[in-house]
mmCIF file with all atom_site columns, C-alpha atoms in Angstrom:
data_model
loop_
_atom_site.group_PDB
_atom_site.id
_atom_site.type_symbol
_atom_site.label_atom_id
_atom_site.label_alt_id
_atom_site.label_comp_id
_atom_site.label_asym_id
_atom_site.label_entity_id
_atom_site.label_seq_id
_atom_site.pdbx_PDB_ins_code
_atom_site.Cartn_x
_atom_site.Cartn_y
_atom_site.Cartn_z
_atom_site.occupancy
_atom_site.B_iso_or_equiv
_atom_site.pdbx_formal_charge
_atom_site.auth_seq_id
_atom_site.auth_comp_id
_atom_site.auth_asym_id
_atom_site.auth_atom_id
_atom_site.pdbx_PDB_model_num
ATOM 1  C CA . UNK Q 1 1  ? 104.364 19.083 46.116 1.00 47.00 ? 1  UNK Q CA 1
ATOM 2  C CA . UNK Q 1 2  ? 102.120 21.898 47.252 1.00 53.00 ? 2  UNK Q CA 1
ATOM 3  C CA . UNK Q 1 3  ? 103.369 24.581 49.553 1.00 54.00 ? 3  UNK Q CA 1
ATOM 4  C CA . UNK Q 1 4  ? 101.406 27.822 49.605 1.00 58.00 ? 4  UNK Q CA 1
ATOM 5  C CA . UNK Q 1 5  ? 103.274 30.643 51.246 1.00 59.00 ? 5  UNK Q CA 1
ATOM 6  C CA . UNK Q 1 6  ? 101.168 33.498 49.927 1.00 66.00 ? 6  UNK Q CA 1
ATOM 7  C CA . UNK Q 1 7  ? 99.701  34.329 53.345 1.00 63.00 ? 7  UNK Q CA 1
ATOM 8  C CA . UNK Q 1 8  ? 103.123 34.173 54.979 1.00 60.00 ? 8  UNK Q CA 1
ATOM 9  C CA . UNK Q 1 9  ? 104.575 36.553 52.399 1.00 63.00 ? 9  UNK Q CA 1
ATOM 10 C CA . UNK Q 1 10 ? 101.687 38.966 52.842 1.00 64.00 ? 10 UNK Q CA 1
ATOM 11 C CA . UNK Q 1 11 ? 102.074 38.975 56.633 1.00 61.00 ? 11 UNK Q CA 1
ATOM 12 C CA . UNK Q 1 12 ? 105.840 39.478 56.447 1.00 62.00 ? 12 UNK Q CA 1
ATOM 13 C CA . UNK Q 1 13 ? 105.450 42.381 54.046 1.00 63.00 ? 13 UNK Q CA 1
ATOM 14 C CA . UNK Q 1 14 ? 102.776 43.970 56.243 1.00 66.00 ? 14 UNK Q CA 1
ATOM 15 C CA . UNK Q 1 15 ? 104.886 43.610 59.391 1.00 63.00 ? 15 UNK Q CA 1
ATOM 16 C CA . UNK Q 1 16 ? 107.974 44.943 57.644 1.00 59.00 ? 16 UNK Q CA 1
ATOM 17 C CA . UNK Q 1 17 ? 110.268 42.381 59.246 1.00 57.00 ? 17 UNK Q CA 1
ATOM 18 C CA . UNK Q 1 18 ? 113.919 42.617 58.334 1.00 58.00 ? 18 UNK Q CA 1
ATOM 19 C CA . UNK Q 1 19 ? 116.700 40.248 59.310 1.00 52.00 ? 19 UNK Q CA 1
ATOM 20 C CA . UNK Q 1 20 ? 118.927 41.311 62.162 1.00 61.00 ? 20 UNK Q CA 1
ATOM 21 C CA . UNK Q 1 21 ? 121.784 39.114 61.047 1.00 75.00 ? 21 UNK Q CA 1
ATOM 22 C CA . UNK Q 1 22 ? 122.103 37.142 57.836 1.00 81.00 ? 22 UNK Q CA 1
ATOM 23 C CA . UNK Q 1 23 ? 124.913 35.167 59.459 1.00 86.00 ? 23 UNK Q CA 1
ATOM 24 C CA . UNK Q 1 24 ? 122.646 34.212 62.351 1.00 87.00 ? 24 UNK Q CA 1
ATOM 25 C CA . UNK Q 1 25 ? 119.990 32.993 59.957 1.00 89.00 ? 25 UNK Q CA 1
ATOM 26 C CA . UNK Q 1 26 ? 122.601 31.057 57.969 1.00 90.00 ? 26 UNK Q CA 1
ATOM 27 C CA . UNK Q 1 27 ? 123.845 29.359 61.149 1.00 91.00 ? 27 UNK Q CA 1
ATOM 28 C CA . UNK Q 1 28 ? 120.286 28.521 62.193 1.00 91.00 ? 28 UNK Q CA 1
ATOM 29 C CA . UNK Q 1 29 ? 119.588 26.997 58.771 1.00 91.00 ? 29 UNK Q CA 1
ATOM 30 C CA . UNK Q 1 30 ? 122.805 24.978 58.944 1.00 93.00 ? 30 UNK Q CA 1
ATOM 31 C CA . UNK Q 1 31 ? 121.952 23.555 62.365 1.00 93.00 ? 31 UNK Q CA 1
ATOM 32 C CA . UNK Q 1 32 ? 118.317 22.824 61.521 1.00 92.00 ? 32 UNK Q CA 1
ATOM 33 C CA . UNK Q 1 33 ? 119.253 21.192 58.226 1.00 92.00 ? 33 UNK Q CA 1
ATOM 34 C CA . UNK Q 1 34 ? 121.838 18.964 59.885 1.00 93.00 ? 34 UNK Q CA 1
ATOM 35 C CA . UNK Q 1 35 ? 119.373 18.027 62.638 1.00 94.00 ? 35 UNK Q CA 1
ATOM 36 C CA . UNK Q 1 36 ? 116.656 17.210 60.130 1.00 92.00 ? 36 UNK Q CA 1
ATOM 37 C CA . UNK Q 1 37 ? 119.082 15.137 58.044 1.00 91.00 ? 37 UNK Q CA 1
ATOM 38 C CA . UNK Q 1 38 ? 120.035 13.179 61.178 1.00 95.00 ? 38 UNK Q CA 1
ATOM 39 C CA . UNK Q 1 39 ? 116.322 12.546 61.757 1.00 95.00 ? 39 UNK Q CA 1
ATOM 40 C CA . UNK Q 1 40 ? 116.018 11.250 58.168 1.00 94.00 ? 40 UNK Q CA 1
ATOM 41 C CA . UNK Q 1 41 ? 113.670 14.069 57.157 1.00 91.00 ? 41 UNK Q CA 1
ATOM 42 C CA . UNK Q 1 42 ? 112.866 14.290 53.474 1.00 87.00 ? 42 UNK Q CA 1
ATOM 43 C CA . UNK Q 1 43 ? 114.558 16.890 51.315 1.00 84.00 ? 43 UNK Q CA 1
ATOM 44 C CA . UNK Q 1 44 ? 111.081 18.334 50.720 1.00 83.00 ? 44 UNK Q CA 1
ATOM 45 C CA . UNK Q 1 45 ? 110.588 18.947 54.441 1.00 86.00 ? 45 UNK Q CA 1
ATOM 46 C CA . UNK Q 1 46 ? 114.043 20.452 54.797 1.00 88.00 ? 46 UNK Q CA 1
ATOM 47 C CA . UNK Q 1 47 ? 113.449 22.778 51.838 1.00 86.00 ? 47 UNK Q CA 1
ATOM 48 C CA . UNK Q 1 48 ? 110.112 23.933 53.291 1.00 85.00 ? 48 UNK Q CA 1
ATOM 49 C CA . UNK Q 1 49 ? 111.742 24.723 56.636 1.00 88.00 ? 49 UNK Q CA 1
ATOM 50 C CA . UNK Q 1 50 ? 114.612 26.573 54.982 1.00 88.00 ? 50 UNK Q CA 1
ATOM 51 C CA . UNK Q 1 51 ? 112.253 28.590 52.803 1.00 85.00 ? 51 UNK Q CA 1
ATOM 52 C CA . UNK Q 1 52 ? 109.932 29.443 55.695 1.00 86.00 ? 52 UNK Q CA 1
ATOM 53 C CA . UNK Q 1 53 ? 112.756 30.553 57.975 1.00 88.00 ? 53 UNK Q CA 1
ATOM 54 C CA . UNK Q 1 54 ? 114.203 32.765 55.260 1.00 86.00 ? 54 UNK Q CA 1
ATOM 55 C CA . UNK Q 1 55 ? 110.806 34.355 54.682 1.00 82.00 ? 55 UNK Q CA 1
ATOM 56 C CA . UNK Q 1 56 ? 110.266 34.901 58.419 1.00 84.00 ? 56 UNK Q CA 1
ATOM 57 C CA . UNK Q 1 57 ? 113.677 36.532 58.657 1.00 84.00 ? 57 UNK Q CA 1
ATOM 58 C CA . UNK Q 1 58 ? 112.902 38.830 55.750 1.00 82.00 ? 58 UNK Q CA 1
ATOM 59 C CA . UNK Q 1 59 ? 115.337 37.092 53.431 1.00 84.00 ? 59 UNK Q CA 1
ATOM 60 C CA . UNK Q 1 60 ? 113.552 36.624 50.152 1.00 81.00 ? 60 UNK Q CA 1
ATOM 61 C CA . UNK Q 1 61 ? 114.462 33.672 47.999 1.00 80.00 ? 61 UNK Q CA 1
ATOM 62 C CA . UNK Q 1 62 ? 112.625 32.785 44.788 1.00 80.00 ? 62 UNK Q CA 1
ATOM 63 C CA . UNK Q 1 63 ? 109.411 30.778 45.021 1.00 74.00 ? 63 UNK Q CA 1
ATOM 64 C CA . UNK Q 1 64 ? 111.006 28.485 42.460 1.00 77.00 ? 64 UNK Q CA 1
ATOM 65 C CA . UNK Q 1 65 ? 113.276 27.202 45.238 1.00 75.00 ? 65 UNK Q CA 1
ATOM 66 C CA . UNK Q 1 66 ? 110.537 24.824 46.424 1.00 72.00 ? 66 UNK Q CA 1
ATOM 67 C CA . UNK Q 1 67 ? 109.566 23.897 42.861 1.00 75.00 ? 67 UNK Q CA 1
ATOM 68 C CA . UNK Q 1 68 ? 113.198 23.174 41.964 1.00 75.00 ? 68 UNK Q CA 1
ATOM 69 C CA . UNK Q 1 69 ? 113.502 20.801 44.914 1.00 73.00 ? 69 UNK Q CA 1
ATOM 70 C CA . UNK Q 1 70 ? 110.393 18.935 43.727 1.00 69.00 ? 70 UNK Q CA 1
ATOM 71 C CA . UNK Q 1 71 ? 111.753 18.703 40.165 1.00 72.00 ? 71 UNK Q CA 1
ATOM 72 C CA . UNK Q 1 72 ? 115.133 17.455 41.404 1.00 70.00 ? 72 UNK Q CA 1
ATOM 73 C CA . UNK Q 1 73 ? 113.412 14.795 43.472 1.00 67.00 ? 73 UNK Q CA 1
ATOM 74 C CA . UNK Q 1 74 ? 111.320 13.600 40.542 1.00 68.00 ? 74 UNK Q CA 1
ATOM 75 C CA . UNK Q 1 75 ? 114.441 13.365 38.365 1.00 71.00 ? 75 UNK Q CA 1
ATOM 76 C CA . UNK Q 1 76 ? 116.310 11.525 41.113 1.00 67.00 ? 76 UNK Q CA 1
ATOM 77 C CA . UNK Q 1 77 ? 113.448 9.049  41.532 1.00 65.00 ? 77 UNK Q CA 1
ATOM 78 C CA . UNK Q 1 78 ? 113.257 8.559  37.752 1.00 65.00 ? 78 UNK Q CA 1
ATOM 79 C CA . UNK Q 1 79 ? 109.679 9.800  37.439 1.00 54.00 ? 79 UNK Q CA 1
#
């Protein structure tokens, strides 16, 4: 799975965005995740959305988050 967020990170750092409310972001992620699950979105798509929203909100999570999702999927599928 390829997901390059280098440009997004650079833009966020340049703009100096900071989250207004971590709780608000958490609630948004919860709602979006539930909605995407109801639409039968893949875990890969959900992870990308979660990661992107966190980055846009100035909440930095490790890049390995996306890689870990891909590894978990490959293990689950028996690859």
